Amino acid sequence: MRAARPRWNACCALLDPFAVGDTAGAGGSTSTGRYGEEPPRRHQLLVGAASASDLGVRQQPRAATADNGQRSRLWQPADDSGPDRPRASFRAGFGPHALAVTDMILAYTDTVLSGDRAYLTDWQVEVNHSIKETGLSFNTDAVLAVPTKTSEVRLFELDNGTMSQARLAKEVWDYERYAGHRVWGGARGPHGSTYPFWQRHRYTRSERFPRLHVVLAGMEEHLLNNRRQALTADARGITIAMWVNTLPRLQRGEPWYEIGVDDPYRRRERYPEPAGR
């Protein structure tokens, strides 16, 4: 039986202009995606996007990842004799989106962080946020670990011009629903006290819910500005910190638009307390 190709090799084959050649060992291992002494190149982030589970941070299993070098479910041979080829859904969807996410991360670190990537301690892509009790589940395109006094990470959603305006609005409101869910404190907590689910089980070192950054790409700039204005109207009244920008503006270092402010008190009024024990 023919051995499966390493995941990073397949990703580089798909994105040939950014392929790095035979830089990994015989075992097919790849960079963890963390910043070292040298700034990461675009292809390094792309490999990280294709194998997010290698980043060493909490990660829900995804169809696009595989453990122990096994073939990802997104990769299937065209036939028993031909070479492995990505399915059409991968070529049409994941590839362009991964490129745009990479451009977003690089633009953010080059402009907002002023190129000082020492502040960026880690990152993770395609991060699942879910609450079993309510059935809420969504994936965040990128989570950058930039620790501050009140928050340990920053959340990033990128629309590459493929989502409808209604779907984009639903995604940003899902973040508020996630932030508003509360749970009982448990055996160690004070009797009768509830806590935000995210603070108890996800971002335990954060005092405030992480800021959401929405980046719009994949269209002419005047169309991106129209989508930004529509999203501003759709997100009116949201109770999480939310900034929006277009990818061209971000790459030029232009400021973000603040369209949401973190308000835990109003958020708590909006979402009911969990049922008593």
Rosetta silent file (secondary structure, phi, psi, omega in degrees, C-alpha in Angstrom):
SEQUENCE: MRAARPRWNACCALLDPFAVGDTAGAGGSTSTGRYGEEPPRRHQLLVGAASASDLGVRQQPRAATADNGQRSRLWQPADDSGPDRPRASFRAGFGPHALAVTDMILAYTDTVLSGDRAYLTDWQVEVNHSIKETGLSFNTDAVLAVPTKTSEVRLFELDNGTMSQARLAKEVWDYERYAGHRVWGGARGPHGSTYPFWQRHRYTRSERFPRLHVVLAGMEEHLLNNRRQALTADARGITIAMWVNTLPRLQRGEPWYEIGVDDPYRRRERYPEPAGR
SCORE:     score description
SCORE:     0.000 S_00000001
   1 L     0.000  130.806 -176.909    0.000    0.000    0.000 S_00000001
   2 L   -68.124  133.398 -177.086    1.404    3.377   -1.031 S_00000001
   3 L   -70.939  147.584  179.938    2.393    5.594    1.896 S_00000001
   4 L   -72.294  143.814  177.121    0.480    8.842    2.438 S_00000001
   5 L   -74.037  146.698  177.355    2.263   12.073    1.543 S_00000001
   6 L   -60.960  149.588 -176.332    3.133   14.421    4.429 S_00000001
   7 H   -63.036  -41.870 -177.581    0.588   17.160    5.011 S_00000001
   8 H   -65.700  -33.222  179.386    3.037   20.021    4.591 S_00000001
   9 H   -65.229  -41.224  179.703    4.182   18.591    1.252 S_00000001
  10 H   -65.717  -39.930  179.495    0.613   18.498    0.005 S_00000001
  11 H   -64.699  -42.802  179.772    0.016   22.080    1.087 S_00000001
  12 H   -67.422  -31.926  177.141    3.168   23.276   -0.649 S_00000001
  13 H   -65.944  -36.872  178.033    2.176   21.367   -3.785 S_00000001
  14 H   -68.526  -38.597 -176.233   -1.132   23.230   -3.802 S_00000001
  15 L  -112.079   62.908 -170.165    0.561   26.595   -3.259 S_00000001
  16 H   -55.518  -38.840 -179.830    3.594   26.030   -5.446 S_00000001
  17 H   -59.580  -20.976 -177.627    4.813   29.678   -5.594 S_00000001
  18 H  -109.293    9.174 -178.368    5.351   29.554   -1.839 S_00000001
  19 L   -64.440  143.858 -174.191    6.749   26.024   -1.652 S_00000001
  20 L  -106.562    1.889 -179.779    9.904   25.822    0.434 S_00000001
  21 L    79.001 -158.463 -174.494   11.363   22.629   -0.989 S_00000001
  22 L   -88.109   73.317 -178.901   12.745   19.815    1.126 S_00000001
  23 L   -97.191  -10.896 -179.985   13.165   21.773    4.378 S_00000001
  24 L   -98.358  165.683  179.337   11.628   19.166    6.688 S_00000001
  25 L   -75.231  179.624 -177.606   13.143   15.957    7.888 S_00000001
  26 L   -63.228  -23.680 -179.049   12.458   12.520    6.548 S_00000001
  27 L   -78.651   -2.062  178.142    9.587   12.125    8.965 S_00000001
  28 L    77.433   19.680 -179.464    7.636   14.892    7.256 S_00000001
  29 L   -76.020  161.742 -177.831    7.595   17.152   10.317 S_00000001
  30 L  -139.504  170.593 -179.600    7.031   20.863    9.928 S_00000001
  31 L   -61.492  147.986  176.925    7.455   24.075   11.868 S_00000001
  32 L   -72.564  -11.006 -179.349    5.133   24.610   14.797 S_00000001
  33 L    88.746    2.750  179.525    4.309   28.007   13.377 S_00000001
  34 L   -83.916  153.878  177.681    5.711   29.903   16.333 S_00000001
  35 L   -77.353  131.159  173.269    7.852   32.963   15.855 S_00000001
  36 L  -108.026 -142.406 -179.731   11.533   32.429   16.516 S_00000001
  37 L   -72.239  -32.024  179.102   14.420   34.781   16.010 S_00000001
  38 L   -99.790  140.773  177.793   13.515   35.290   12.349 S_00000001
  39 L   -61.461  144.175 -178.952   10.056   36.582   11.307 S_00000001
  40 L   -71.197  147.865  175.012    7.941   33.836    9.710 S_00000001
  41 L   -91.373  169.825 -173.684    7.461   33.824    5.984 S_00000001
  42 H   -61.462  -39.268 -177.530    4.143   33.533    4.258 S_00000001
  43 H   -68.667  -27.328  178.257    4.566   29.847    3.422 S_00000001
  44 H   -66.764  -39.520  176.972    5.282   29.044    7.081 S_00000001
  45 H   -67.905  -34.964  179.548    1.932   30.496    8.093 S_00000001
  46 H   -65.113  -42.311  176.706    0.268   28.585    5.261 S_00000001
  47 H   -62.695  -39.986  176.971    1.703   25.322    6.507 S_00000001
  48 H   -61.894  -37.592  179.604    0.505   26.266    9.989 S_00000001
  49 H   -67.962  -30.436 -179.771   -2.960   26.928    8.597 S_00000001
  50 H   -79.976  -20.983 -178.474   -3.009   23.498    6.974 S_00000001
  51 L  -136.748   67.137 -174.626   -1.955   21.714   10.167 S_00000001
  52 H   -64.738  -24.510 -177.269   -3.274   23.787   13.037 S_00000001
  53 H   -67.743  -16.296 -179.912   -3.124   20.848   15.443 S_00000001
  54 H   -77.700   -5.358 -171.631    0.697   21.088   15.374 S_00000001
  55 H   -78.650  -10.385  175.756    0.659   24.441   17.144 S_00000001
  56 L    77.886   16.158  178.003    0.510   22.939   20.611 S_00000001
  57 L  -116.216  157.194 -178.841   -2.509   24.951   21.758 S_00000001
  58 L   -51.616  125.690 -174.150   -5.950   23.625   22.646 S_00000001
  59 L  -146.129  128.684  174.756   -7.579   22.694   19.372 S_00000001
  60 L   -75.716  144.477  179.287  -10.769   20.872   18.496 S_00000001
  61 L   -58.714  138.775  178.826  -10.330   18.160   15.822 S_00000001
  62 L  -126.356  154.130  179.779  -10.963   19.455   12.335 S_00000001
  63 L   -63.539  -24.319 -176.043  -11.486   17.653    9.069 S_00000001
  64 L   -87.497    3.673  179.547   -8.472   19.458    7.636 S_00000001
  65 L  -120.412  158.055  178.322   -6.050   18.067   10.229 S_00000001
  66 L  -146.271  146.666 -178.408   -4.695   14.596   10.845 S_00000001
  67 L  -101.319  156.143  174.274   -2.625   13.100   13.655 S_00000001
  68 L    57.547   31.110  175.743    0.435   10.859   13.508 S_00000001
  69 L    74.678    7.574 -179.804    1.095   11.625    9.861 S_00000001
  70 L   -75.981  158.475 -177.576   -2.105    9.999    8.656 S_00000001
  71 L   -66.727  135.715  174.536   -3.891   11.318    5.600 S_00000001
  72 L   -69.168  151.568  179.167   -6.351   14.129    6.213 S_00000001
  73 L   -67.346  -18.071  176.965   -9.955   13.456    5.277 S_00000001
  74 L   -78.391  -12.621 -177.362   -9.770   16.384    2.863 S_00000001
  75 E  -108.320  121.106  178.943   -7.081   14.563    0.902 S_00000001
  76 E  -138.193  140.143  178.277   -8.100   11.611   -1.220 S_00000001
  77 E   -67.381  142.157  177.975   -6.327   10.004   -4.189 S_00000001
  78 L   -64.071  -35.773  173.484   -7.999   10.611   -7.525 S_00000001
  79 L  -156.400  179.667 -174.934   -7.536    6.925   -8.296 S_00000001
  80 L   -68.112  -22.732 -175.158   -5.501    3.967   -7.111 S_00000001
  81 L  -107.342  -24.315 -175.316   -2.582    4.735   -9.421 S_00000001
  82 L   -81.581  168.370  178.681   -2.515    8.536   -9.722 S_00000001
  83 L   -70.971  159.457  176.337   -0.945   11.033   -7.297 S_00000001
  84 E   -64.550  137.481  176.744   -2.846   12.485   -4.384 S_00000001
  85 E  -135.472  143.012  176.912   -4.846   15.558   -5.349 S_00000001
  86 E   -68.226  145.530  177.208   -6.915   17.899   -3.194 S_00000001
  87 L   -65.949  161.633 -176.754  -10.620   17.677   -3.732 S_00000001
  88 H   -59.926  -34.485 -179.863  -12.319   20.460   -5.639 S_00000001
  89 H   -64.078  -34.206  178.609  -13.815   21.843   -2.431 S_00000001
  90 H   -69.489  -47.376 -177.874  -10.311   22.310   -1.002 S_00000001
  91 H   -62.279  -39.454 -173.772   -8.982   24.004   -4.129 S_00000001
  92 H   -81.799  -29.724 -172.646  -11.991   26.294   -4.443 S_00000001
  93 H  -113.035  -62.164 -171.553  -12.506   27.214   -0.799 S_00000001
  94 H   -65.160  -40.118 -176.636   -9.807   26.474    1.738 S_00000001
  95 H   -57.946  -59.322  178.443   -6.849   27.550   -0.431 S_00000001
  96 H   -59.516  -36.666  179.936   -7.900   31.167   -1.127 S_00000001
  97 H   -67.391  -40.462  178.291   -9.214   31.550    2.407 S_00000001
  98 H   -62.901  -39.306  176.726   -5.929   30.294    3.887 S_00000001
  99 H   -61.606  -44.642 -178.692   -4.032   32.805    1.755 S_00000001
 100 H   -66.230  -39.851  177.355   -6.250   35.639    2.945 S_00000001
 101 H   -62.656  -40.586  177.862   -5.905   34.580    6.611 S_00000001
 102 H   -62.022  -46.499  178.029   -2.131   34.523    6.170 S_00000001
 103 H   -60.034  -38.015  179.943   -2.145   38.014    4.659 S_00000001
 104 H   -64.039  -46.689 -178.801   -4.309   39.204    7.550 S_00000001
 105 H   -62.959  -44.952 -179.338   -1.945   37.838   10.215 S_00000001
 106 H   -65.468  -41.247  179.041    1.136   39.276    8.526 S_00000001
 107 H   -64.581  -39.436 -179.402   -0.525   42.656    7.993 S_00000001
 108 H   -65.323  -44.716 -178.525   -1.645   42.777   11.634 S_00000001
 109 H   -70.250  -32.087 -179.192    1.804   41.961   12.999 S_00000001
 110 H   -75.496  -30.824 -174.336    3.508   44.388   10.603 S_00000001
 111 H  -105.585  -60.332 -176.151    1.197   47.340   11.326 S_00000001
 112 L   -66.218  -43.725  178.298   -0.648   47.008   14.627 S_00000001
 113 L   -87.207    3.381  177.440    2.276   45.347   16.408 S_00000001
 114 L    55.539   33.384  177.537    4.699   47.584   14.467 S_00000001
 115 L    76.967   -4.949  179.985    6.702   44.581   13.369 S_00000001
 116 L   -87.310   85.279 -173.936    7.653   43.706   16.957 S_00000001
 117 H   -76.987    1.858  175.169    6.514   40.100   16.885 S_00000001
 118 H   -63.631  -25.919  178.879    7.914   39.453   20.358 S_00000001
 119 H   -71.766  -22.927 -179.567    4.466   40.462   21.613 S_00000001
 120 L   -90.655  104.319 -174.938    2.936   37.602   19.636 S_00000001
 121 L   -88.190  -20.107 -178.855    3.673   34.500   21.705 S_00000001
 122 E  -172.356  167.566  171.845    1.611   31.996   19.708 S_00000001
 123 E  -150.789  166.575 -177.467   -1.243   31.640   17.273 S_00000001
 124 E  -151.911  140.931 -179.670   -3.867   29.105   16.282 S_00000001
 125 E  -117.735  155.926  179.623   -6.123   28.831   13.227 S_00000001
 126 E    51.023   59.420 -177.032   -9.598   27.347   12.740 S_00000001
 127 E   -93.444  124.848 -179.228  -10.334   27.315   16.464 S_00000001
 128 E   -84.377  131.655  171.635  -13.652   25.805   17.490 S_00000001
 129 E  -118.280  122.279 -176.564  -15.741   27.564   20.145 S_00000001
 130 E  -147.410  153.223  175.429  -18.727   25.547   21.296 S_00000001
 131 E  -129.409  112.420 -174.024  -21.155   25.166   24.178 S_00000001
 132 L   -62.399  -39.226 -174.587  -22.693   21.721   24.401 S_00000001
 133 L   -63.016  -32.690 -177.009  -25.662   22.796   26.530 S_00000001
 134 L  -104.660  -11.596 -177.672  -26.931   25.292   23.956 S_00000001
 135 L    80.561    5.092  179.699  -25.689   23.683   20.755 S_00000001
 136 E   -73.004  131.864  179.232  -23.730   26.806   19.831 S_00000001
 137 E  -156.141  130.009  176.284  -20.649   26.030   17.735 S_00000001
 138 E  -154.933  162.056 -179.096  -18.518   28.134   15.406 S_00000001
 139 E  -111.933  133.369  175.247  -14.922   28.349   14.215 S_00000001
 140 E   -92.730  131.484 -175.078  -12.668   31.361   14.633 S_00000001
 141 E   -62.838  -39.277  179.484  -10.339   31.887   11.679 S_00000001
 142 E  -153.692  140.727  173.984   -7.366   32.900   13.824 S_00000001
 143 E  -123.996  115.624 -179.844   -6.583   33.374   17.516 S_00000001
 144 E  -102.811  129.203  178.453   -3.436   35.360   18.233 S_00000001
 145 E   -86.339   99.110  177.225   -1.887   35.166   21.674 S_00000001
 146 L  -125.978   84.036 -172.471   -0.977   38.775   22.480 S_00000001
 147 L   -63.272  137.045  173.204   -1.161   38.936   26.293 S_00000001
 148 L  -131.504 -174.228 -179.681   -2.260   42.178   27.958 S_00000001
 149 L   -67.485  -27.754 -174.430   -3.406   43.081   31.471 S_00000001
 150 L  -114.033  -13.843 -176.569   -7.023   42.183   30.719 S_00000001
 151 L  -148.910  146.551 -177.907   -6.914   39.612   27.914 S_00000001
 152 L   -98.521  -17.947 -176.864   -4.626   36.830   26.756 S_00000001
 153 L  -139.803  170.593  171.432   -5.711   36.530   23.103 S_00000001
 154 E  -130.939  136.742 -174.723   -7.297   38.400   20.197 S_00000001
 155 E  -100.384  141.947 -177.410   -9.920   36.813   17.946 S_00000001
 156 E  -132.773  128.527  172.701   -9.995   37.237   14.171 S_00000001
 157 E  -117.375  131.303  178.802  -12.749   36.562   11.644 S_00000001
 158 E  -120.957  128.470  172.773  -12.034   36.991    7.948 S_00000001
 159 E  -107.917  115.466 -177.269  -14.650   37.180    5.210 S_00000001
 160 L   -90.758   31.113  179.367  -13.036   36.640    1.825 S_00000001
 161 L    78.095   18.112 -176.370  -16.099   37.921   -0.006 S_00000001
 162 L  -107.950  -14.078 -177.313  -17.808   34.525    0.116 S_00000001
 163 L   -97.102  147.359  171.717  -20.373   35.030    2.887 S_00000001
 164 L   -71.192  161.617  179.655  -23.731   36.700    2.583 S_00000001
 165 H   -63.511  -36.667  179.793  -24.281   39.766    4.734 S_00000001
 166 H   -66.108  -40.159  179.925  -26.825   37.874    6.851 S_00000001
 167 H   -68.556  -39.456  178.095  -24.406   35.027    7.529 S_00000001
 168 H   -62.458  -41.900  178.537  -21.616   37.420    8.464 S_00000001
 169 H   -63.471  -41.164  178.958  -23.930   39.195   10.889 S_00000001
 170 H   -61.734  -39.700 -178.085  -24.966   35.875   12.452 S_00000001
 171 H   -63.421  -42.638 -178.443  -21.325   34.907   12.970 S_00000001
 172 H   -70.713  -33.755  176.585  -20.454   38.059   14.897 S_00000001
 173 H   -71.237  -24.773  174.162  -23.589   37.734   17.066 S_00000001
 174 H   -61.143  -33.484  177.708  -22.572   34.129   17.819 S_00000001
 175 H   -64.884  -39.390  178.490  -19.570   35.598   19.630 S_00000001
 176 H   -67.559  -40.524  177.992  -21.858   37.603   21.878 S_00000001
 177 H   -61.832  -38.854  177.643  -23.995   34.525   22.588 S_00000001
 178 H   -65.452  -43.684 -179.526  -20.819   32.637   23.470 S_00000001
 179 H   -67.858  -28.108 -175.960  -19.621   35.464   25.715 S_00000001
 180 H   -84.936  -13.419 -177.854  -23.011   35.740   27.420 S_00000001
 181 L   -72.724  134.035 -178.371  -23.379   32.088   28.454 S_00000001
 182 E  -121.539  153.314 -179.759  -22.839   31.526   32.181 S_00000001
 183 E  -133.827  161.514  176.385  -22.247   28.397   34.279 S_00000001
 184 E   -70.334  152.501 -173.770  -22.250   27.558   37.970 S_00000001
 185 L   -68.074  -18.553 -179.576  -18.970   27.974   39.783 S_00000001
 186 L    89.782 -173.973 -173.847  -18.594   24.300   40.681 S_00000001
 187 L   -61.695  -32.636 -176.732  -17.499   22.653   43.893 S_00000001
 188 L   -88.198  -12.740 -177.589  -14.767   25.213   44.556 S_00000001
 189 L   -84.649  162.795  177.314  -16.877   28.250   43.771 S_00000001
 190 L   -62.660  145.666 -178.156  -19.094   30.121   46.217 S_00000001
 191 L   -62.796  130.326  176.709  -22.548   28.626   46.606 S_00000001
 192 L    85.079    3.554 -178.462  -25.055   30.181   44.221 S_00000001
 193 L   -96.336  145.256  175.040  -22.489   32.010   42.059 S_00000001
 194 E  -120.490  156.901 -177.687  -22.276   31.825   38.265 S_00000001
 195 E  -135.446  155.110  174.047  -19.405   32.676   35.961 S_00000001
 196 E   -60.493  134.722 -179.518  -18.986   33.329   32.246 S_00000001
 197 H   -56.560  -45.141 -175.882  -18.469   30.030   30.459 S_00000001
 198 H   -63.381  -34.707 -177.554  -15.550   31.389   28.423 S_00000001
 199 H   -77.893  -26.577 -178.691  -13.741   32.643   31.528 S_00000001
 200 H   -84.532  -33.594 -169.894  -14.225   29.381   33.406 S_00000001
 201 H  -122.698   -9.999 -174.815  -13.354   26.928   30.656 S_00000001
 202 L  -123.833  -70.537 -177.050  -11.526   28.701   27.813 S_00000001
 203 L  -105.897   76.361 -168.866   -9.657   31.928   28.420 S_00000001
 204 L   -73.622  -16.130 -179.624   -9.056   31.506   32.116 S_00000001
 205 L  -100.521   10.111 -178.914   -6.395   34.219   32.396 S_00000001
 206 L  -102.467  137.551  175.082   -8.535   36.926   30.808 S_00000001
 207 L   -85.929  -29.818  179.728  -10.517   39.483   32.777 S_00000001
 208 L  -124.885  154.044  178.528  -12.549   40.573   29.752 S_00000001
 209 L   -62.407  133.962 -175.692  -13.866   38.720   26.739 S_00000001
 210 L   -56.788  145.650  178.495  -11.244   38.932   23.971 S_00000001
 211 L   -68.047  138.722  177.291  -11.726   41.602   21.350 S_00000001
 212 E   -97.461  126.903  176.240  -13.122   40.404   18.030 S_00000001
 213 E  -110.292  121.739  177.499  -11.418   41.703   14.869 S_00000001
 214 E  -107.416  124.430 -178.585  -13.383   41.324   11.633 S_00000001
 215 E  -117.380  128.965 -178.493  -11.395   41.706    8.415 S_00000001
 216 E  -105.645  132.801 -177.019  -13.113   42.024    5.037 S_00000001
 217 L  -147.937  179.717  171.482  -11.301   40.954    1.865 S_00000001
 218 L    84.914    7.691  179.843  -11.812   39.432   -1.575 S_00000001
 219 L  -139.829  170.653  171.225  -13.592   42.385   -3.263 S_00000001
 220 L   -61.141  150.443 -170.743  -12.913   45.796   -4.737 S_00000001
 221 H   -62.948  -34.685  179.447  -12.203   48.287   -2.001 S_00000001
 222 H   -68.845  -30.573  175.895  -15.384   50.321   -2.513 S_00000001
 223 H   -72.569  -36.218  176.093  -17.427   47.121   -2.152 S_00000001
 224 H   -63.434  -38.647  177.946  -15.532   46.229    1.019 S_00000001
 225 H   -65.693  -36.332  175.926  -16.403   49.632    2.445 S_00000001
 226 H   -63.811  -41.507  178.677  -20.071   48.989    1.652 S_00000001
 227 H   -66.618  -36.505  178.029  -19.905   45.655    3.508 S_00000001
 228 H   -63.067  -43.741  179.565  -18.207   47.347    6.440 S_00000001
 229 H   -65.289  -39.442  177.943  -20.991   49.899    6.699 S_00000001
 230 H   -65.691  -39.792  178.824  -23.641   47.162    6.460 S_00000001
 231 H   -66.557  -36.556  177.209  -21.900   45.137    9.177 S_00000001
 232 H   -59.355  -41.963  178.459  -21.767   48.215   11.400 S_00000001
 233 H   -69.050  -40.432 -178.548  -25.540   48.533   11.118 S_00000001
 234 H   -67.788  -29.796 -175.986  -26.107   44.794   11.687 S_00000001
 235 L   -95.774   10.107 -179.097  -23.906   44.761   14.802 S_00000001
 236 L   -60.799  128.913  179.999  -25.476   47.804   16.442 S_00000001
 237 L    90.991   -0.020 -179.500  -25.977   47.149   20.157 S_00000001
 238 L   -66.162  146.068 -172.368  -23.555   44.210   20.378 S_00000001
 239 L  -108.950   25.026  172.410  -21.994   43.876   23.851 S_00000001
 240 L  -119.690  155.547  175.689  -18.520   42.595   22.974 S_00000001
 241 L   -68.648  123.609 -173.931  -15.481   44.593   21.912 S_00000001
 242 E  -142.659  124.836  175.958  -15.494   44.458   18.126 S_00000001
 243 E  -117.506  149.040  179.321  -13.291   46.160   15.557 S_00000001
 244 E  -134.883  147.097  177.770  -13.640   45.945   11.781 S_00000001
 245 E  -157.346  163.688  172.419  -11.312   46.785    8.919 S_00000001
 246 E   -97.432  154.259 -178.446  -10.696   45.883    5.303 S_00000001
 247 H   -62.126  -42.610  176.940   -7.579   43.958    4.347 S_00000001
 248 H   -59.800  -41.279  178.086   -6.235   46.749    2.062 S_00000001
 249 H   -65.069  -40.671  179.576   -6.639   49.313    4.858 S_00000001
 250 H   -63.063  -41.329 -179.974   -4.987   46.955    7.338 S_00000001
 251 H   -67.247  -27.146  177.206   -2.043   46.410    5.006 S_00000001
 252 L   -86.662   -3.045  179.041   -1.606   50.175    4.688 S_00000001
 253 L    79.472   20.470 -179.906   -1.651   50.566    8.456 S_00000001
 254 L   -80.488  153.686 -171.528   -4.890   52.565    8.516 S_00000001
 255 L   -67.771  158.664  177.576   -6.949   52.587   11.750 S_00000001
 256 L   -82.991  160.211  172.470   -9.697   50.135   12.664 S_00000001
 257 E  -100.988  124.308  177.795  -13.362   51.019   13.065 S_00000001
 258 E   -89.437  114.276 -177.069  -14.722   50.296   16.544 S_00000001
 259 E  -118.046    2.497  177.315  -18.298   49.051   16.157 S_00000001
 260 E  -151.832  142.707 -179.436  -18.758   47.233   19.477 S_00000001
 261 L  -121.637  135.985  179.821  -17.794   47.888   23.101 S_00000001
 262 L   -66.459  123.252 -179.000  -17.393   45.230   25.771 S_00000001
 263 L  -139.215   82.628 -176.149  -20.259   45.580   28.261 S_00000001
 264 H   -63.335  -28.406 -179.032  -20.471   42.542   30.575 S_00000001
 265 H   -70.962  -45.454  177.971  -23.262   44.083   32.692 S_00000001
 266 H   -69.685  -33.222  177.418  -25.609   44.651   29.779 S_00000001
 267 H   -65.051  -37.232 -179.916  -24.625   41.276   28.347 S_00000001
 268 H   -68.877  -33.261  176.266  -25.599   39.592   31.592 S_00000001
 269 H   -69.376  -30.576 -175.555  -29.006   41.244   31.470 S_00000001
 270 H   -76.357  -31.824 -175.955  -29.494   40.078   27.904 S_00000001
 271 L  -114.392  130.413 -174.341  -28.793   36.382   28.505 S_00000001
 272 L   -67.091  153.444  176.424  -30.611   34.431   31.257 S_00000001
 273 L   -69.352  152.456  176.493  -28.859   32.821   34.175 S_00000001
 274 L   -66.324  154.776  179.913  -28.455   29.015   34.044 S_00000001
 275 L   -60.807  149.086 -178.510  -31.072   26.918   35.800 S_00000001
 276 L   -62.789  161.776 -176.922  -30.467   26.260   39.503 S_00000001
 277 L   -70.105    0.000    0.000  -28.657   23.172   40.663 S_00000001
